[in-house]
Coordinates of C-alpha atoms in Angstrom, one line a residue:
M1 CA 122.5 119.3 97.2
P2 CA 123.5 121.7 99.8
A3 CA 123.9 120.9 103.6
T4 CA 120.7 121.1 105.2
T5 CA 119.1 120.7 109.2
G6 CA 116.2 118.9 109.1
V7 CA 114.8 115.7 107.3
T8 CA 116.3 115.3 104.1
K9 CA 115.1 113.3 101.3
R10 CA 116.3 111.6 98.0
L11 CA 115.0 111.1 94.5
L12 CA 114.1 107.1 93.0
I13 CA 115.9 106.9 89.8
D14 CA 116.4 103.6 87.7
G15 CA 117.0 101.9 91.6
Q16 CA 118.8 104.1 93.2
L17 CA 117.8 107.1 95.7
V18 CA 120.1 110.2 94.4
E19 CA 119.8 113.9 95.0
A20 CA 119.0 116.3 92.2
Q21 CA 121.4 119.6 92.0
Q22 CA 118.9 122.2 93.9
S23 CA 116.4 121.0 96.9
Y24 CA 113.8 123.5 98.5
P25 CA 112.0 123.7 102.2
S26 CA 109.0 121.6 102.9
I27 CA 107.2 123.8 105.6
N28 CA 105.7 122.1 108.6
P29 CA 102.2 123.5 108.7
A30 CA 101.8 123.9 112.6
T31 CA 104.5 126.1 112.5
G32 CA 105.1 127.9 109.6
E33 CA 108.8 126.6 110.0
I34 CA 110.7 124.8 107.8
Y35 CA 110.5 121.0 108.6
G36 CA 112.6 119.3 105.4
Y37 CA 114.5 119.8 102.2
A38 CA 113.2 117.9 99.9
P39 CA 115.0 117.3 95.8
D40 CA 114.2 119.4 93.6
A41 CA 113.8 117.7 90.4
G42 CA 114.7 119.0 86.5
L43 CA 114.0 117.8 83.4
A44 CA 117.2 116.0 83.4
E45 CA 115.8 114.1 86.3
A46 CA 112.2 113.3 84.6
E47 CA 114.2 111.9 81.4
A48 CA 115.7 109.7 83.1
A49 CA 113.0 108.3 84.8
I50 CA 111.2 108.1 82.0
A51 CA 113.6 106.2 80.2
A52 CA 114.3 103.8 83.4
A53 CA 110.8 103.3 83.4
R54 CA 110.7 102.7 79.4
K55 CA 113.3 99.8 79.0
A56 CA 111.9 98.0 82.7
F57 CA 108.6 97.7 81.0
D58 CA 109.7 96.5 77.6
T59 CA 113.6 94.6 78.6
T60 CA 112.5 92.5 82.1
D61 CA 109.6 90.2 82.6
W62 CA 108.1 92.4 85.2
A63 CA 104.9 92.7 82.9
T64 CA 104.6 88.8 82.5
N65 CA 105.8 88.1 85.8
A66 CA 102.5 87.7 88.5
E67 CA 104.2 85.5 91.1
L68 CA 107.9 88.5 91.2
R69 CA 105.0 91.1 91.4
A70 CA 103.0 89.4 94.0
R71 CA 106.3 89.0 96.3
C72 CA 107.6 92.2 95.8
L73 CA 104.5 93.7 96.3
D74 CA 104.4 91.7 99.7
Q75 CA 107.9 92.9 100.5
L76 CA 106.3 96.3 100.0
H77 CA 103.6 95.7 102.6
R78 CA 106.4 94.8 104.8
A79 CA 108.5 97.4 104.7
L80 CA 105.7 99.9 105.2
S81 CA 104.4 98.2 108.1
D82 CA 107.9 97.9 109.8
N83 CA 109.0 101.7 109.5
V84 CA 105.4 102.9 110.0
E85 CA 106.5 105.2 112.8
H86 CA 109.2 107.1 111.0
L87 CA 105.8 107.0 108.5
R88 CA 103.8 108.6 111.3
D89 CA 106.4 111.3 112.0
L90 CA 106.9 112.4 108.2
T91 CA 102.8 112.8 108.0
V92 CA 102.4 115.2 110.9
G93 CA 105.8 117.4 110.3
D94 CA 105.7 117.3 106.7
V95 CA 101.5 116.9 106.0
G96 CA 100.5 119.2 108.7
A97 CA 97.9 115.6 109.4
T98 CA 97.1 115.4 113.1
R99 CA 98.5 112.4 114.8
M100 CA 95.3 110.8 115.3
S101 CA 94.7 110.7 111.3
T102 CA 97.6 108.3 111.0
S103 CA 95.5 105.1 112.3
G104 CA 93.4 105.9 109.4
A105 CA 93.2 107.2 106.4
Q106 CA 96.3 109.5 106.5
L107 CA 98.1 106.4 106.7
E108 CA 97.7 103.0 108.7
T109 CA 94.4 102.2 105.8
P110 CA 96.7 103.5 102.8
I111 CA 99.5 100.3 103.7
E112 CA 97.0 97.7 103.5
I113 CA 96.0 98.8 100.0
V114 CA 99.1 97.4 99.4
R115 CA 98.2 94.0 101.4
Y116 CA 94.8 94.0 99.0
Y117 CA 96.7 93.9 96.1
A118 CA 99.8 91.5 96.9
D119 CA 96.9 88.9 98.0
L120 CA 93.8 89.7 95.2
L121 CA 96.9 89.2 92.3
P122 CA 97.6 85.5 92.8
G123 CA 94.0 84.5 92.1
Y124 CA 93.3 86.9 89.4
S125 CA 93.2 85.4 86.4
F126 CA 94.6 88.0 83.3
S127 CA 92.9 85.2 80.8
E128 CA 89.4 85.0 79.9
D129 CA 88.4 82.1 77.5
R130 CA 85.8 83.6 75.1
G131 CA 84.3 80.1 73.7
T132 CA 84.5 78.6 70.0
I133 CA 82.2 80.4 66.9
E134 CA 82.2 78.7 63.6
V135 CA 83.2 80.7 60.2
R136 CA 83.0 79.2 57.2
G137 CA 82.5 75.7 58.4
A138 CA 85.9 76.0 60.6
N139 CA 86.0 76.3 64.6
H140 CA 87.7 79.6 66.2
L141 CA 88.5 79.4 69.5
R142 CA 89.0 83.1 71.0
W143 CA 90.0 84.3 74.3
V144 CA 90.2 87.5 76.2
E145 CA 94.4 88.9 77.7
K146 CA 94.7 91.5 80.1
E147 CA 97.9 93.2 79.6
A148 CA 100.1 95.8 81.5
A149 CA 99.0 99.3 79.8
G150 CA 103.0 100.3 80.0
V151 CA 104.9 103.0 81.3
V152 CA 102.7 105.2 83.6
A153 CA 103.2 108.9 84.6
A154 CA 101.3 109.3 88.5
I155 CA 101.3 112.7 89.4
I156 CA 99.3 113.2 92.9
A157 CA 97.8 115.8 95.5
Y158 CA 99.4 117.1 98.9
N159 CA 96.6 116.5 101.2
Y160 CA 96.3 112.8 101.4
P161 CA 100.1 111.5 100.0
T162 CA 100.1 108.0 101.0
Q163 CA 96.8 106.7 100.6
L164 CA 97.0 108.5 96.7
A165 CA 100.3 107.4 95.9
L166 CA 99.6 103.8 97.1
A167 CA 96.6 103.4 95.1
K168 CA 98.0 104.5 92.1
L169 CA 101.2 102.5 93.0
A170 CA 100.1 99.5 93.9
P171 CA 97.1 98.1 91.6
A172 CA 99.4 99.8 88.4
L173 CA 102.4 97.2 89.9
A174 CA 100.0 94.8 90.2
A175 CA 99.1 95.0 86.7
G176 CA 102.9 94.8 85.7
C177 CA 103.2 98.2 84.7
T178 CA 106.2 100.6 85.5
V179 CA 105.3 104.1 87.4
V180 CA 106.9 107.2 87.3
L181 CA 105.7 109.0 90.2
K182 CA 105.7 112.7 91.0
A183 CA 105.0 114.2 95.0
A184 CA 102.9 116.8 95.6
P185 CA 105.3 119.9 96.1
D186 CA 104.1 121.1 99.4
T187 CA 104.1 117.4 100.9
P188 CA 107.0 115.9 98.8
L189 CA 109.2 114.1 102.0
I190 CA 106.2 111.4 103.2
T191 CA 106.7 110.4 99.1
L192 CA 109.9 109.8 99.0
G193 CA 110.4 108.2 102.1
I194 CA 107.8 105.4 100.7
A195 CA 110.6 105.5 98.0
E196 CA 113.6 104.5 100.5
L197 CA 111.4 101.8 101.5
I198 CA 111.1 100.2 98.0
A199 CA 114.7 101.0 97.2
E200 CA 116.0 99.0 100.6
H201 CA 113.7 96.4 101.0
T202 CA 112.1 95.3 98.0
D203 CA 113.3 92.6 94.9
I204 CA 111.4 95.4 92.7
P205 CA 113.7 95.9 89.9
P206 CA 115.5 99.5 89.4
G207 CA 113.3 101.4 87.0
V208 CA 109.7 99.6 87.5
V209 CA 109.9 102.6 90.6
N210 CA 110.6 106.3 90.1
V211 CA 109.8 108.7 92.4
L212 CA 110.6 112.1 91.8
S213 CA 109.7 115.1 94.1
S214 CA 109.4 119.0 91.8
T215 CA 108.7 122.5 92.1
S216 CA 109.0 122.9 88.1
V217 CA 105.9 123.0 86.5
E218 CA 107.7 122.0 83.4
V219 CA 108.7 118.7 85.2
G220 CA 104.7 117.7 84.8
E221 CA 103.9 118.5 81.5
L222 CA 107.2 116.2 80.2
M223 CA 105.4 113.4 82.4
T224 CA 101.9 113.9 80.7
T225 CA 103.3 114.6 77.0
H226 CA 106.1 112.4 76.7
P227 CA 105.7 109.8 73.6
D228 CA 107.8 106.8 76.1
V229 CA 104.4 107.4 78.8
D230 CA 101.4 104.8 78.3
M231 CA 99.1 106.5 80.3
V232 CA 98.8 108.9 82.7
T233 CA 97.1 108.8 86.7
F234 CA 96.2 112.1 88.5
T235 CA 94.9 113.7 91.4
G236 CA 94.1 117.2 92.4
S237 CA 91.6 120.0 91.3
T238 CA 89.7 120.0 87.8
P239 CA 91.3 122.6 86.6
V240 CA 94.6 121.3 86.4
G241 CA 93.0 117.6 85.5
K242 CA 91.5 119.6 82.6
K243 CA 94.4 120.5 81.5
I244 CA 96.8 117.3 81.8
M245 CA 93.6 115.7 79.7
A246 CA 94.5 118.0 76.7
A247 CA 98.2 117.3 77.2
A248 CA 97.9 113.8 76.7
S249 CA 96.0 113.9 73.9
G250 CA 98.2 115.3 71.7
T251 CA 99.8 111.3 72.0
L252 CA 96.0 109.7 73.2
K253 CA 97.6 108.9 76.1
R254 CA 94.9 106.6 78.4
V255 CA 94.3 109.3 81.2
F256 CA 92.8 108.4 85.1
L257 CA 92.0 111.5 86.8
E258 CA 90.1 111.8 90.3
L259 CA 89.4 115.0 91.2
G260 CA 87.0 118.0 93.0
G261 CA 84.5 117.1 94.3
K262 CA 81.5 119.4 96.2
S263 CA 79.8 116.7 97.7
A264 CA 75.9 117.1 99.1
A265 CA 74.6 115.5 102.7
I266 CA 70.8 115.8 102.3
V267 CA 69.2 115.3 105.5
L268 CA 65.7 114.1 105.1
D269 CA 63.0 115.4 107.8
D270 CA 62.8 112.2 110.2
A271 CA 66.6 111.5 110.2
D272 CA 68.7 111.5 113.1
F273 CA 69.7 114.9 113.4
D274 CA 72.6 114.4 116.4
M275 CA 74.0 111.9 114.4
V276 CA 74.2 114.3 111.3
A277 CA 75.7 117.2 112.9
M278 CA 78.2 114.6 114.3
M279 CA 78.7 113.6 111.1
S280 CA 78.5 116.1 109.3
A281 CA 80.8 118.4 111.8
F282 CA 84.0 116.2 111.9
A283 CA 83.6 115.0 108.3
G284 CA 84.0 118.8 107.5
C285 CA 86.9 119.2 109.5
S286 CA 88.7 116.4 108.5
H287 CA 92.4 117.1 107.6
A288 CA 91.0 120.6 107.6
G289 CA 88.4 120.0 105.4
Q290 CA 91.3 118.7 102.5
G291 CA 89.4 116.6 101.0
C292 CA 87.6 115.9 97.7
A293 CA 84.7 113.6 98.5
I294 CA 83.7 115.2 101.7
T295 CA 80.3 117.0 102.2
T296 CA 80.3 120.0 102.3
R297 CA 76.5 121.0 101.3
I298 CA 73.6 120.2 104.1
L299 CA 70.5 120.0 102.7
V300 CA 68.1 120.1 105.1
P301 CA 64.4 121.0 105.0
S302 CA 63.1 124.2 105.6
S303 CA 61.1 123.5 108.6
K304 CA 64.0 122.1 110.0
H305 CA 66.9 124.6 109.6
D306 CA 67.4 126.2 112.8
E307 CA 67.4 122.9 114.6
I308 CA 69.9 121.3 113.1
V309 CA 72.1 124.8 112.1
D310 CA 71.6 124.9 115.9
K311 CA 73.4 121.0 116.4
I312 CA 76.1 121.4 113.5
A313 CA 77.3 124.4 115.5
A314 CA 77.5 123.0 118.6
M315 CA 78.9 120.4 117.2
L316 CA 81.3 122.5 115.4
G317 CA 82.3 123.5 118.9
N318 CA 83.1 120.5 119.8
V319 CA 86.1 119.5 117.0
S320 CA 89.2 119.6 118.7
V321 CA 91.8 121.9 116.9
G322 CA 95.8 122.4 117.5
D323 CA 99.1 120.9 117.3
P324 CA 98.8 117.9 115.2
E325 CA 101.7 116.5 117.2
D326 CA 98.8 116.5 120.5
P327 CA 97.0 112.7 120.0
T328 CA 94.1 114.3 121.3
K329 CA 93.8 117.1 118.5
Y330 CA 91.6 116.1 116.0
M331 CA 92.0 118.8 113.9
G332 CA 95.2 120.4 112.4
P333 CA 96.2 123.4 110.3
L334 CA 95.8 124.0 105.9
V335 CA 98.7 122.8 104.4
S336 CA 100.3 126.8 103.7
A337 CA 99.5 130.1 103.9
R338 CA 98.4 130.2 100.3
Q339 CA 95.6 127.7 100.8
R340 CA 94.6 129.4 103.7
D341 CA 94.4 132.7 102.5
K342 CA 92.1 131.5 99.3
V343 CA 90.1 129.7 101.8
A344 CA 89.5 133.0 104.4
G345 CA 89.1 134.4 100.5
M346 CA 86.5 132.6 99.3
V347 CA 84.2 132.5 103.2
D348 CA 84.6 136.7 103.3
R349 CA 83.4 137.0 99.4
A350 CA 80.8 134.5 101.1
V351 CA 79.1 136.9 103.7
A352 CA 79.7 139.6 101.7
A353 CA 77.4 138.2 99.3
G354 CA 74.7 137.8 101.9
A355 CA 75.8 134.1 103.4
K356 CA 75.6 134.2 107.2
L357 CA 78.6 133.4 109.5
V358 CA 77.2 131.5 112.7
C359 CA 80.5 130.3 113.6
G360 CA 84.4 130.2 112.4
G361 CA 85.9 132.3 109.7
E362 CA 88.9 133.0 111.8
K363 CA 93.3 132.7 111.2
V364 CA 95.1 131.2 114.0
D365 CA 98.4 131.8 114.1
P366 CA 101.0 130.5 114.5
G367 CA 101.1 128.1 111.3
F368 CA 97.9 127.8 108.8
F369 CA 95.3 127.1 111.2
Y370 CA 91.7 128.0 110.2
T371 CA 88.9 127.3 112.8
P372 CA 85.6 125.3 111.4
T373 CA 83.2 127.3 109.6
L374 CA 79.7 127.0 109.2
L375 CA 77.7 129.4 106.9
T376 CA 73.8 129.7 105.9
N377 CA 71.4 132.0 103.7
V378 CA 73.7 130.7 100.9
D379 CA 72.5 130.7 97.2
P380 CA 72.7 127.2 96.2
D381 CA 74.2 128.8 92.8
S382 CA 77.4 130.5 94.7
E383 CA 80.8 131.0 94.6
I384 CA 80.7 129.1 97.8
A385 CA 78.1 126.6 97.0
Q386 CA 79.8 125.7 94.1
E387 CA 83.3 125.8 94.2
E388 CA 85.5 123.4 96.4
V389 CA 86.6 125.3 99.0
F390 CA 89.1 123.0 100.6
G391 CA 88.9 124.0 103.8
P392 CA 86.9 123.3 107.2
V393 CA 83.8 125.1 105.9
L394 CA 80.3 124.0 105.5
V395 CA 77.1 125.5 103.7
V396 CA 74.0 124.7 104.6
L397 CA 70.9 125.2 102.1
T398 CA 67.4 124.3 102.1
Y399 CA 65.4 122.1 100.0
E400 CA 61.4 121.5 100.3
D401 CA 60.7 118.3 99.1
D402 CA 62.4 115.1 98.0
D403 CA 63.0 116.1 94.5
D404 CA 63.9 119.3 95.6
A405 CA 66.6 117.8 97.7
V406 CA 68.1 116.0 94.6
R407 CA 67.7 118.6 92.3
I408 CA 69.8 120.7 94.0
A409 CA 72.5 118.4 94.8
N410 CA 72.9 117.3 91.6
N411 CA 73.6 120.9 90.9
S412 CA 77.1 121.1 90.6
A413 CA 79.6 120.3 88.1
Y414 CA 81.1 117.7 90.4
G415 CA 80.0 114.4 91.0
L416 CA 82.5 112.7 93.6
S417 CA 80.7 112.2 96.6
G418 CA 77.6 112.4 99.0
A419 CA 75.3 111.0 101.7
V420 CA 72.1 110.8 102.3
Y421 CA 70.2 110.8 106.3
G422 CA 66.6 109.2 107.0
N423 CA 64.2 106.3 106.7
E424 CA 66.6 103.5 104.7
E425 CA 63.9 103.1 101.8
R426 CA 63.6 106.4 101.2
A427 CA 67.6 107.3 101.7
L428 CA 68.5 104.5 99.5
A429 CA 65.9 105.7 96.6
I430 CA 67.0 109.3 96.8
A431 CA 71.0 107.5 97.0
R432 CA 70.4 106.1 93.5
K433 CA 69.2 109.3 92.6
V434 CA 71.9 111.7 93.0
R435 CA 75.0 111.5 90.1
T436 CA 78.0 111.0 92.5
G437 CA 80.4 108.1 92.7
T438 CA 80.1 107.2 95.9
L439 CA 77.6 107.6 98.2
S440 CA 76.9 107.1 102.1
V441 CA 73.6 105.9 103.7
N442 CA 73.1 107.0 107.0
G443 CA 76.9 107.1 107.9
G444 CA 77.6 104.0 105.7
M445 CA 81.2 103.6 104.9
Y446 CA 82.5 103.0 101.6
F447 CA 85.6 104.0 102.1
A448 CA 88.7 100.7 101.8
P449 CA 91.0 98.9 99.7
D450 CA 88.6 96.8 98.0
V451 CA 86.1 99.4 97.0
P452 CA 85.9 101.4 93.8
F453 CA 86.5 104.9 94.3
G454 CA 85.9 107.5 91.7
G455 CA 83.1 110.1 90.4
Y456 CA 80.9 111.2 88.1
K457 CA 81.0 114.3 85.9
Q458 CA 83.9 116.9 86.6
S459 CA 84.9 115.1 89.4
G460 CA 87.0 112.5 87.2
L461 CA 87.5 109.3 85.3
G462 CA 88.2 106.1 86.3
R463 CA 88.4 104.1 89.5
E464 CA 91.1 103.5 92.2
M465 CA 91.0 100.4 94.7
G466 CA 89.1 97.1 94.4
P467 CA 89.6 95.2 90.8
E468 CA 88.3 98.0 89.0
G469 CA 91.1 99.5 90.1
L470 CA 93.4 97.2 89.1
E471 CA 91.8 97.1 85.5
E472 CA 92.5 100.9 85.1
F473 CA 96.1 99.6 84.1
L474 CA 94.9 96.8 82.5
Q475 CA 95.4 96.6 78.5
I476 CA 92.7 94.4 77.0
K477 CA 93.5 91.9 73.9
T478 CA 91.6 89.8 72.0
I479 CA 93.1 86.7 70.7
A480 CA 91.9 83.8 68.3
K481 CA 93.2 80.9 66.3
P482 CA 91.3 77.9 64.3
V483 CA 90.5 74.5 66.6
A484 CA 89.7 71.1 65.8

């Protein structure tokens, strides 16, 4: 790797921190300038990582030694906690996340996922008695054993890299799997920083965790098709998820997909509109709108449209936007010029198609900032109402009654999240009709390490976190023997 300035990181392969022949720059989204350099792994490094994971799974006791796994997860949690300030700096500089957000979903909350699985593992039963049956005059005892799925290829997105990495690593390791984790090309340094802690501060055996960064499409393709990989877990866009599912089908790999969303917040006519405005504005601007579960479609009663729009617009004006290093700023930049151009293009096309721009819709330099944006007069079937924007853009849609609200909310290829605001009994009845994997009623917070997260429809397959997240990485084996 050539000499560089700024933050530099290495790959983790077979227990060793190693360089690649090439490196590439990681850009600070707040300035547009180079923040550091990541190794650009090629096919040779990917092959070596997969081979190391295969060997570790097949020749060590990692898959069967739950006590070792719990100890290593405990060590990893301690290392993450002890080095949280270094990880915080990487998150702000590499991801463009605000310092404010690192106390929650960008960093400190994900670290607790490791703690959760370290604590869950000692009491988790990998065997379940199913009793005896009589067959042809003989009794047979049956039981079910849960075994590690094998070698896991884990590929993550750029937006919440620590959350995404640890929500895959921790349960996969708890289950006894070995892992090849590929960092997001746009935000590699924080993931490689976690790899350093694994190598230097835990007893995780060589090959159990391998971490790559790469700009090569071929590396991702290899990870999803390689015969020595047993399972693929991916977080990212739905179009890429479809390609991964197709690629993995050649060897019938197990696939977990956490994909996009276009979630709806249904506002009932008896809701607290001030709370709705606050929740909608600050959720929509969380990490500059770069979140798959954000409620970006706001469904309001036709008779209350103007009142609610005015309140949301006013609240968007209260969102503090600026340098993510400033601890008072709530919203920072988008991850890249490419992503900002995508967001601006979708807003411009929506306005050209007849949507009303209430506020926002502006690029701000330097860096990749985009102002909090609100659109009304939006066709529910239009691009801006159907496709994931991944920027700080909210659209307001109107409905006539509760059934109409549910119909519009379900009028989406996605089904990741949602919200309902209003009378609790009425809101819960509506919540149960909305086809999504997670749903908040009156601001209820579901997102935590002990609760499963995932979606319906084209928002993905499977669940992360909670006991369900562990079970995604387990195979089921039934055993029987005759008994007297």
